[in-house]
Amino acid sequence: MEVLDAAAVRAGLDPEALVEALRVVFAGPGPTVPERTLEPLGGEPPATLLLKPAWGLHGWLGVKVATHHPANGERGLPAIQATYLLLEEATGSPVAVLDGTELTRWRTAAASALAADHLAPERVGEHLLVGAGNVAAAVPACFAAVRDVGITRVWARDRDRAAALVEQLRTQGYAAAVADDLRAAVRTADVVTTATSATSPLVLGRDVQPGTHVDLVGSFLPTMTEADEELMTAARVVVDVAEAAQTAGELVGPLQRGTLNQQDVATTLADVVSGRSPGRRDASEVTVFKSVGTAAEDLAAAVLVWRVATSS
């Protein structure tokens, strides 16, 4: 059984190839994905354990074991860490253990890019990253596979972390700058991507201008939220998977209060990618892509890494 570390996973995940691999998965029919297992681990702030299996993709079976520790940023560690086990579906034989942290951040960014290819404006002069962690750092490379971006601005509660990510992006060839005023940066952005562990809204509907695409990546629990109810009720919402309506704080609250109904959040990324539902409908439409992550993405990314690793 091979052990593929973070460097090997990164080497196997060309952003453009990964976006296209996810496009095939979401166009369907995709792999079988049972309901994830989610267990509270306690602590303050509370940590979470997730188990995410999937099978039925080109003869492969996989399961990810992931943890979410919101305070890890203060420790210099990713909030989400994971390990991925890839097996042959026909025999159950394990073939590889992959660095699931690296796998997760790139498949998350690639799913956002795939959604943006259908929902974002054609011209993206300004892309605002809210958050400066591992996932945020992967977003520009994946978005470059689907859009030409004029400048990427980065806002984070810790300005030093935002500045460090800006410097990293510049060394990679992207035009980037720190955003010191979050609300002002939202008002001028064509695309906003949030990748945080926030438990109260960061992006306010009153600041989002007509034609903006908002990409909400961070929240996957009812207690987490990155955008306010004003935005969620005014925008056209597309979710990565249907279960987002039961797990993402931006949706759970408005659904419980009746300001959103199930039909408002029924459109999935698979609907849009397959053509069952339209992408962006006009230049002034405000769109929101709310992702909570799916094991189908993990399996597709792991298979891509395995194929690259075994082709040399």
mmCIF file of C-alpha atoms in Angstrom:
data_model
loop_
_atom_site.group_PDB
_atom_site.id
_atom_site.type_symbol
_atom_site.label_atom_id
_atom_site.label_comp_id
_atom_site.label_asym_id
_atom_site.label_seq_id
_atom_site.Cartn_x
_atom_site.Cartn_y
_atom_site.Cartn_z
ATOM 1 C CA MET A 1 0.000 0.000 0.000
ATOM 2 C CA GLU A 2 1.360 3.384 -1.047
ATOM 3 C CA VAL A 3 1.567 6.369 1.270
ATOM 4 C CA LEU A 4 1.104 9.634 -0.650
ATOM 5 C CA ASP A 5 2.099 12.637 1.424
ATOM 6 C CA ALA A 6 1.034 16.255 0.956
ATOM 7 C CA ALA A 7 3.672 16.873 -1.713
ATOM 8 C CA ALA A 8 2.561 13.844 -3.730
ATOM 9 C CA VAL A 9 -1.095 14.847 -3.441
ATOM 10 C CA ARG A 10 -0.324 18.389 -4.542
ATOM 11 C CA ALA A 11 1.724 17.093 -7.486
ATOM 12 C CA GLY A 12 -1.208 14.953 -8.600
ATOM 13 C CA LEU A 13 -3.824 17.685 -8.466
ATOM 14 C CA ASP A 14 -3.366 19.954 -11.448
ATOM 15 C CA PRO A 15 -6.112 22.557 -10.853
ATOM 16 C CA GLU A 16 -7.498 22.442 -14.384
ATOM 17 C CA ALA A 17 -7.542 18.629 -14.447
ATOM 18 C CA LEU A 18 -9.187 18.552 -11.013
ATOM 19 C CA VAL A 19 -11.935 20.980 -12.036
ATOM 20 C CA GLU A 20 -12.638 18.828 -15.086
ATOM 21 C CA ALA A 21 -12.673 15.628 -13.012
ATOM 22 C CA LEU A 22 -15.284 17.194 -10.733
ATOM 23 C CA ARG A 23 -17.246 18.401 -13.754
ATOM 24 C CA VAL A 24 -17.593 14.770 -14.873
ATOM 25 C CA VAL A 25 -18.690 13.688 -11.386
ATOM 26 C CA PHE A 26 -21.328 16.405 -11.034
ATOM 27 C CA ALA A 27 -22.602 15.891 -14.581
ATOM 28 C CA GLY A 28 -23.472 12.386 -13.349
ATOM 29 C CA PRO A 29 -24.170 9.729 -12.697
ATOM 30 C CA GLY A 30 -21.689 10.072 -9.864
ATOM 31 C CA PRO A 31 -20.479 7.664 -7.191
ATOM 32 C CA THR A 32 -22.621 6.392 -4.333
ATOM 33 C CA VAL A 33 -22.339 8.720 -1.341
ATOM 34 C CA PRO A 34 -24.078 7.688 1.893
ATOM 35 C CA GLU A 35 -24.827 10.184 4.630
ATOM 36 C CA ARG A 36 -21.676 11.319 6.366
ATOM 37 C CA THR A 37 -20.963 10.464 9.997
ATOM 38 C CA LEU A 38 -20.406 13.521 12.154
ATOM 39 C CA GLU A 39 -19.460 13.294 15.823
ATOM 40 C CA PRO A 40 -18.809 16.136 18.311
ATOM 41 C CA LEU A 41 -15.444 15.929 20.036
ATOM 42 C CA GLY A 42 -15.961 18.636 22.641
ATOM 43 C CA GLY A 43 -13.469 21.317 23.495
ATOM 44 C CA GLU A 44 -13.787 25.071 23.248
ATOM 45 C CA PRO A 45 -14.537 25.995 20.588
ATOM 46 C CA PRO A 46 -16.066 22.568 19.874
ATOM 47 C CA ALA A 47 -14.181 20.192 17.564
ATOM 48 C CA THR A 48 -15.799 17.705 15.178
ATOM 49 C CA LEU A 49 -14.954 14.290 13.692
ATOM 50 C CA LEU A 50 -16.259 13.431 10.202
ATOM 51 C CA LEU A 51 -16.261 10.118 8.317
ATOM 52 C CA LYS A 52 -17.046 10.406 4.604
ATOM 53 C CA PRO A 53 -17.185 7.283 2.371
ATOM 54 C CA ALA A 54 -17.952 6.988 -1.352
ATOM 55 C CA TRP A 55 -17.753 4.242 -3.987
ATOM 56 C CA GLY A 56 -18.695 3.449 -7.554
ATOM 57 C CA LEU A 57 -16.250 5.674 -9.439
ATOM 58 C CA HIS A 58 -14.188 3.773 -12.036
ATOM 59 C CA GLY A 59 -13.987 0.777 -9.684
ATOM 60 C CA TRP A 60 -12.753 2.705 -6.657
ATOM 61 C CA LEU A 61 -13.888 2.958 -3.043
ATOM 62 C CA GLY A 62 -12.649 5.527 -0.556
ATOM 63 C CA VAL A 63 -13.220 6.947 2.893
ATOM 64 C CA LYS A 64 -11.984 10.148 4.488
ATOM 65 C CA VAL A 65 -11.433 10.615 8.202
ATOM 66 C CA ALA A 66 -11.419 14.322 8.954
ATOM 67 C CA THR A 67 -11.351 16.553 12.012
ATOM 68 C CA HIS A 68 -12.345 20.189 12.403
ATOM 69 C CA HIS A 69 -10.646 22.105 15.213
ATOM 70 C CA PRO A 70 -11.643 25.790 14.841
ATOM 71 C CA ALA A 71 -8.874 27.022 17.145
ATOM 72 C CA ASN A 72 -6.083 25.474 15.077
ATOM 73 C CA GLY A 73 -5.330 28.745 13.297
ATOM 74 C CA GLU A 74 -3.935 30.055 16.577
ATOM 75 C CA ARG A 75 -1.725 26.965 16.739
ATOM 76 C CA GLY A 76 -0.404 27.387 13.222
ATOM 77 C CA LEU A 77 -2.335 24.321 12.051
ATOM 78 C CA PRO A 78 -5.133 23.871 9.490
ATOM 79 C CA ALA A 79 -8.623 23.936 10.990
ATOM 80 C CA ILE A 80 -9.501 20.846 8.939
ATOM 81 C CA GLN A 81 -7.097 17.901 8.883
ATOM 82 C CA ALA A 82 -7.759 14.583 7.225
ATOM 83 C CA THR A 83 -6.501 11.208 6.049
ATOM 84 C CA TYR A 84 -7.876 9.420 2.978
ATOM 85 C CA LEU A 85 -7.928 5.662 2.343
ATOM 86 C CA LEU A 86 -8.318 4.530 -1.285
ATOM 87 C CA LEU A 87 -9.366 0.917 -1.982
ATOM 88 C CA GLU A 88 -10.275 -1.292 -4.917
ATOM 89 C CA GLU A 89 -14.052 -1.554 -4.906
ATOM 90 C CA ALA A 90 -14.187 -5.120 -6.260
ATOM 91 C CA THR A 91 -11.891 -6.627 -3.635
ATOM 92 C CA GLY A 92 -11.781 -4.103 -0.800
ATOM 93 C CA SER A 93 -7.993 -4.142 -1.041
ATOM 94 C CA PRO A 94 -6.400 -0.884 0.156
ATOM 95 C CA VAL A 95 -4.016 0.637 -2.369
ATOM 96 C CA ALA A 96 -3.074 4.009 -0.891
ATOM 97 C CA VAL A 97 -3.273 6.305 2.106
ATOM 98 C CA LEU A 98 -3.309 9.947 1.042
ATOM 99 C CA ASP A 99 -2.805 13.208 2.884
ATOM 100 C CA GLY A 100 -6.458 14.140 3.235
ATOM 101 C CA THR A 101 -5.772 17.704 4.361
ATOM 102 C CA GLU A 102 -4.141 18.585 1.065
ATOM 103 C CA LEU A 103 -6.767 16.595 -0.827
ATOM 104 C CA THR A 104 -9.612 18.426 0.911
ATOM 105 C CA ARG A 105 -8.388 21.936 0.348
ATOM 106 C CA TRP A 106 -7.816 21.427 -3.366
ATOM 107 C CA ARG A 107 -11.058 19.586 -4.079
ATOM 108 C CA THR A 108 -12.934 22.296 -2.128
ATOM 109 C CA ALA A 109 -11.353 25.079 -4.163
ATOM 110 C CA ALA A 110 -11.930 23.171 -7.400
ATOM 111 C CA ALA A 111 -15.632 22.667 -6.615
ATOM 112 C CA SER A 112 -15.964 26.404 -6.033
ATOM 113 C CA ALA A 113 -14.262 27.076 -9.356
ATOM 114 C CA LEU A 114 -16.584 24.647 -11.115
ATOM 115 C CA ALA A 115 -19.601 26.435 -9.638
ATOM 116 C CA ALA A 116 -18.133 29.805 -10.601
ATOM 117 C CA ASP A 117 -17.739 28.630 -14.186
ATOM 118 C CA HIS A 118 -21.534 28.421 -14.325
ATOM 119 C CA LEU A 119 -22.559 31.178 -11.897
ATOM 120 C CA ALA A 120 -19.912 33.908 -11.803
ATOM 121 C CA PRO A 121 -19.823 36.865 -14.196
ATOM 122 C CA GLU A 122 -17.659 36.364 -17.272
ATOM 123 C CA ARG A 123 -15.440 39.267 -16.275
ATOM 124 C CA VAL A 124 -13.953 39.078 -12.787
ATOM 125 C CA GLY A 125 -12.061 42.268 -12.135
ATOM 126 C CA GLU A 126 -11.839 41.724 -8.376
ATOM 127 C CA HIS A 127 -11.981 38.447 -6.463
ATOM 128 C CA LEU A 128 -12.191 38.841 -2.685
ATOM 129 C CA LEU A 129 -10.927 36.031 -0.446
ATOM 130 C CA VAL A 130 -12.350 36.192 3.064
ATOM 131 C CA GLY A 131 -9.977 34.092 5.125
ATOM 132 C CA ALA A 132 -6.287 33.341 4.671
ATOM 133 C CA GLY A 133 -6.016 29.671 5.527
ATOM 134 C CA ASN A 134 -5.185 26.551 3.546
ATOM 135 C CA VAL A 135 -8.385 26.472 1.483
ATOM 136 C CA ALA A 136 -8.229 30.160 0.609
ATOM 137 C CA ALA A 137 -4.658 29.707 -0.602
ATOM 138 C CA ALA A 138 -5.795 27.076 -3.141
ATOM 139 C CA VAL A 139 -8.678 29.113 -4.558
ATOM 140 C CA PRO A 140 -6.846 31.433 -7.015
ATOM 141 C CA ALA A 141 -5.153 28.573 -8.887
ATOM 142 C CA CYS A 142 -8.460 26.754 -9.304
ATOM 143 C CA PHE A 143 -10.363 29.884 -10.329
ATOM 144 C CA ALA A 144 -7.667 30.578 -12.925
ATOM 145 C CA ALA A 145 -8.833 27.390 -14.658
ATOM 146 C CA VAL A 146 -12.252 28.967 -15.351
ATOM 147 C CA ARG A 147 -11.862 32.773 -15.229
ATOM 148 C CA ASP A 148 -9.294 35.490 -15.879
ATOM 149 C CA VAL A 149 -9.136 37.436 -12.600
ATOM 150 C CA GLY A 150 -7.849 40.998 -12.516
ATOM 151 C CA ILE A 151 -6.794 41.131 -8.858
ATOM 152 C CA THR A 152 -7.311 38.946 -5.795
ATOM 153 C CA ARG A 153 -7.861 40.804 -2.527
ATOM 154 C CA VAL A 154 -7.456 39.032 0.811
ATOM 155 C CA TRP A 155 -9.149 39.931 4.077
ATOM 156 C CA ALA A 156 -8.621 38.079 7.363
ATOM 157 C CA ARG A 157 -9.131 38.956 10.994
ATOM 158 C CA ASP A 158 -5.369 38.579 11.375
ATOM 159 C CA ARG A 159 -3.931 41.110 8.920
ATOM 160 C CA ASP A 160 -0.491 39.501 9.095
ATOM 161 C CA ARG A 161 -1.939 36.229 7.800
ATOM 162 C CA ALA A 162 -3.702 38.079 5.005
ATOM 163 C CA ALA A 163 -0.449 39.807 4.078
ATOM 164 C CA ALA A 164 1.427 36.490 4.104
ATOM 165 C CA LEU A 165 -1.106 34.948 1.715
ATOM 166 C CA VAL A 166 -0.917 37.987 -0.549
ATOM 167 C CA GLU A 167 2.853 37.617 -0.726
ATOM 168 C CA GLN A 168 2.488 33.907 -1.496
ATOM 169 C CA LEU A 169 0.018 34.628 -4.302
ATOM 170 C CA ARG A 170 2.300 37.280 -5.768
ATOM 171 C CA THR A 171 5.192 34.815 -5.896
ATOM 172 C CA GLN A 172 2.861 32.471 -7.800
ATOM 173 C CA GLY A 173 2.225 35.175 -10.387
ATOM 174 C CA TYR A 174 -1.159 36.504 -9.260
ATOM 175 C CA ALA A 175 -1.998 40.154 -8.772
ATOM 176 C CA ALA A 176 -2.969 40.364 -5.101
ATOM 177 C CA ALA A 177 -3.459 42.916 -2.332
ATOM 178 C CA VAL A 178 -4.613 43.033 1.276
ATOM 179 C CA ALA A 179 -8.165 44.258 1.889
ATOM 180 C CA ASP A 180 -8.221 46.235 5.135
ATOM 181 C CA ASP A 181 -11.936 47.086 5.079
ATOM 182 C CA LEU A 182 -14.057 43.968 4.585
ATOM 183 C CA ARG A 183 -17.346 45.687 3.845
ATOM 184 C CA ALA A 184 -15.756 48.072 1.333
ATOM 185 C CA ALA A 185 -14.017 45.146 -0.369
ATOM 186 C CA VAL A 186 -17.309 43.228 -0.656
ATOM 187 C CA ARG A 187 -18.924 46.258 -2.327
ATOM 188 C CA THR A 188 -16.352 46.309 -5.144
ATOM 189 C CA ALA A 189 -15.857 42.561 -5.633
ATOM 190 C CA ASP A 190 -17.228 40.646 -8.612
ATOM 191 C CA VAL A 191 -16.704 37.353 -6.769
ATOM 192 C CA VAL A 192 -16.464 36.815 -3.008
ATOM 193 C CA THR A 193 -15.104 33.546 -1.613
ATOM 194 C CA THR A 194 -15.333 32.899 2.129
ATOM 195 C CA ALA A 195 -13.248 30.137 3.675
ATOM 196 C CA THR A 196 -13.451 30.576 7.437
ATOM 197 C CA SER A 197 -14.760 28.951 10.603
ATOM 198 C CA ALA A 198 -17.006 31.937 11.360
ATOM 199 C CA THR A 199 -20.007 31.556 13.638
ATOM 200 C CA SER A 200 -21.479 34.973 12.792
ATOM 201 C CA PRO A 201 -21.934 36.613 9.378
ATOM 202 C CA LEU A 202 -18.964 38.218 7.657
ATOM 203 C CA VAL A 203 -20.597 39.009 4.296
ATOM 204 C CA LEU A 204 -23.688 41.224 4.564
ATOM 205 C CA GLY A 205 -26.381 41.290 1.926
ATOM 206 C CA ARG A 206 -26.566 45.075 2.000
ATOM 207 C CA ASP A 207 -22.966 45.237 0.738
ATOM 208 C CA VAL A 208 -23.268 42.725 -2.111
ATOM 209 C CA GLN A 209 -23.786 44.523 -5.407
ATOM 210 C CA PRO A 210 -25.948 43.347 -8.333
ATOM 211 C CA GLY A 211 -24.145 40.796 -10.497
ATOM 212 C CA THR A 212 -21.902 39.496 -7.702
ATOM 213 C CA HIS A 213 -21.218 35.799 -7.171
ATOM 214 C CA VAL A 214 -20.688 34.753 -3.535
ATOM 215 C CA ASP A 215 -18.946 31.466 -2.810
ATOM 216 C CA LEU A 216 -19.482 30.247 0.782
ATOM 217 C CA VAL A 217 -17.033 27.473 1.621
ATOM 218 C CA GLY A 218 -16.478 27.418 5.366
ATOM 219 C CA SER A 219 -19.628 26.444 7.228
ATOM 220 C CA PHE A 220 -20.778 22.826 7.455
ATOM 221 C CA LEU A 221 -22.569 22.941 10.831
ATOM 222 C CA PRO A 222 -25.754 24.783 11.882
ATOM 223 C CA THR A 223 -23.649 26.808 14.336
ATOM 224 C CA MET A 224 -21.389 28.144 11.570
ATOM 225 C CA THR A 225 -22.295 30.972 9.205
ATOM 226 C CA GLU A 226 -20.366 33.288 6.894
ATOM 227 C CA ALA A 227 -23.204 35.335 5.341
ATOM 228 C CA ASP A 228 -26.321 36.976 6.712
ATOM 229 C CA GLU A 229 -29.961 36.177 6.091
ATOM 230 C CA GLU A 230 -30.427 39.260 3.915
ATOM 231 C CA LEU A 231 -28.015 37.851 1.354
ATOM 232 C CA MET A 232 -29.358 34.306 1.485
ATOM 233 C CA THR A 233 -32.956 35.400 0.940
ATOM 234 C CA ALA A 234 -32.145 37.878 -1.845
ATOM 235 C CA ALA A 235 -29.745 35.753 -3.903
ATOM 236 C CA ARG A 236 -30.243 32.738 -6.109
ATOM 237 C CA VAL A 237 -28.777 29.887 -4.060
ATOM 238 C CA VAL A 238 -27.086 26.793 -5.499
ATOM 239 C CA VAL A 239 -25.834 24.111 -3.078
ATOM 240 C CA ASP A 240 -23.175 21.508 -3.742
ATOM 241 C CA VAL A 241 -25.376 18.742 -2.288
ATOM 242 C CA ALA A 242 -28.923 18.667 -0.959
ATOM 243 C CA GLU A 243 -27.812 17.979 2.619
ATOM 244 C CA ALA A 244 -26.400 21.517 2.815
ATOM 245 C CA ALA A 245 -29.915 22.668 3.701
ATOM 246 C CA GLN A 246 -29.747 20.598 6.899
ATOM 247 C CA THR A 247 -26.146 21.347 7.874
ATOM 248 C CA ALA A 248 -25.040 24.844 6.815
ATOM 249 C CA GLY A 249 -25.828 27.659 9.239
ATOM 250 C CA GLU A 250 -26.562 30.136 6.427
ATOM 251 C CA LEU A 251 -29.464 27.918 5.341
ATOM 252 C CA VAL A 252 -30.661 26.178 8.501
ATOM 253 C CA GLY A 253 -31.676 29.394 10.273
ATOM 254 C CA PRO A 254 -33.644 30.994 7.408
ATOM 255 C CA LEU A 255 -35.345 27.665 6.649
ATOM 256 C CA GLN A 256 -36.423 27.284 10.271
ATOM 257 C CA ARG A 257 -37.717 30.857 10.367
ATOM 258 C CA GLY A 258 -39.543 30.488 7.060
ATOM 259 C CA THR A 259 -37.704 33.263 5.229
ATOM 260 C CA LEU A 260 -36.427 30.544 2.892
ATOM 261 C CA ASN A 261 -38.316 27.447 1.794
ATOM 262 C CA GLN A 262 -36.970 24.140 0.530
ATOM 263 C CA GLN A 263 -37.591 25.119 -3.078
ATOM 264 C CA ASP A 264 -35.304 28.141 -2.624
ATOM 265 C CA VAL A 265 -32.364 25.851 -1.859
ATOM 266 C CA ALA A 266 -33.255 22.865 -4.032
ATOM 267 C CA THR A 267 -30.890 23.608 -6.928
ATOM 268 C CA THR A 268 -27.671 21.602 -6.681
ATOM 269 C CA LEU A 269 -24.362 21.932 -8.476
ATOM 270 C CA ALA A 270 -25.206 18.691 -10.304
ATOM 271 C CA ASP A 271 -28.404 20.319 -11.608
ATOM 272 C CA VAL A 272 -26.419 23.236 -13.017
ATOM 273 C CA VAL A 273 -23.475 21.250 -14.404
ATOM 274 C CA SER A 274 -25.758 18.701 -16.071
ATOM 275 C CA GLY A 275 -27.920 21.415 -17.620
ATOM 276 C CA ARG A 276 -31.077 20.527 -15.680
ATOM 277 C CA SER A 277 -30.988 24.069 -14.257
ATOM 278 C CA PRO A 278 -29.462 27.166 -15.855
ATOM 279 C CA GLY A 279 -26.273 28.833 -14.741
ATOM 280 C CA ARG A 280 -26.135 32.612 -14.398
ATOM 281 C CA ARG A 281 -29.355 33.954 -15.873
ATOM 282 C CA ASP A 282 -28.506 37.647 -16.322
ATOM 283 C CA ALA A 283 -25.801 40.187 -15.618
ATOM 284 C CA SER A 284 -27.466 41.628 -12.509
ATOM 285 C CA GLU A 285 -28.289 38.351 -10.773
ATOM 286 C CA VAL A 286 -26.695 37.807 -7.352
ATOM 287 C CA THR A 287 -25.715 34.159 -6.995
ATOM 288 C CA VAL A 288 -24.581 32.170 -3.964
ATOM 289 C CA PHE A 289 -22.824 28.814 -4.078
ATOM 290 C CA LYS A 290 -23.059 27.161 -0.667
ATOM 291 C CA SER A 291 -20.801 24.144 -0.289
ATOM 292 C CA VAL A 292 -20.462 21.748 2.622
ATOM 293 C CA GLY A 293 -18.298 19.248 0.762
ATOM 294 C CA THR A 294 -19.125 15.802 -0.556
ATOM 295 C CA ALA A 295 -17.291 12.501 -0.490
ATOM 296 C CA ALA A 296 -17.774 12.302 -4.265
ATOM 297 C CA GLU A 297 -15.259 15.143 -4.620
ATOM 298 C CA ASP A 298 -12.796 13.408 -2.309
ATOM 299 C CA LEU A 299 -12.975 10.154 -4.260
ATOM 300 C CA ALA A 300 -12.565 11.882 -7.632
ATOM 301 C CA ALA A 301 -9.546 13.806 -6.357
ATOM 302 C CA ALA A 302 -7.975 10.715 -4.785
ATOM 303 C CA VAL A 303 -8.350 8.714 -8.002
ATOM 304 C CA LEU A 304 -6.748 11.569 -9.954
ATOM 305 C CA VAL A 305 -3.790 11.645 -7.550
ATOM 306 C CA TRP A 306 -3.404 7.849 -7.730
ATOM 307 C CA ARG A 307 -3.387 7.842 -11.515
ATOM 308 C CA VAL A 308 -0.720 10.546 -11.654
ATOM 309 C CA ALA A 309 1.383 8.832 -8.986
ATOM 310 C CA THR A 310 1.294 5.463 -10.766
ATOM 311 C CA SER A 311 1.768 6.753 -14.308
ATOM 312 C CA SER A 312 5.394 7.754 -13.856
#
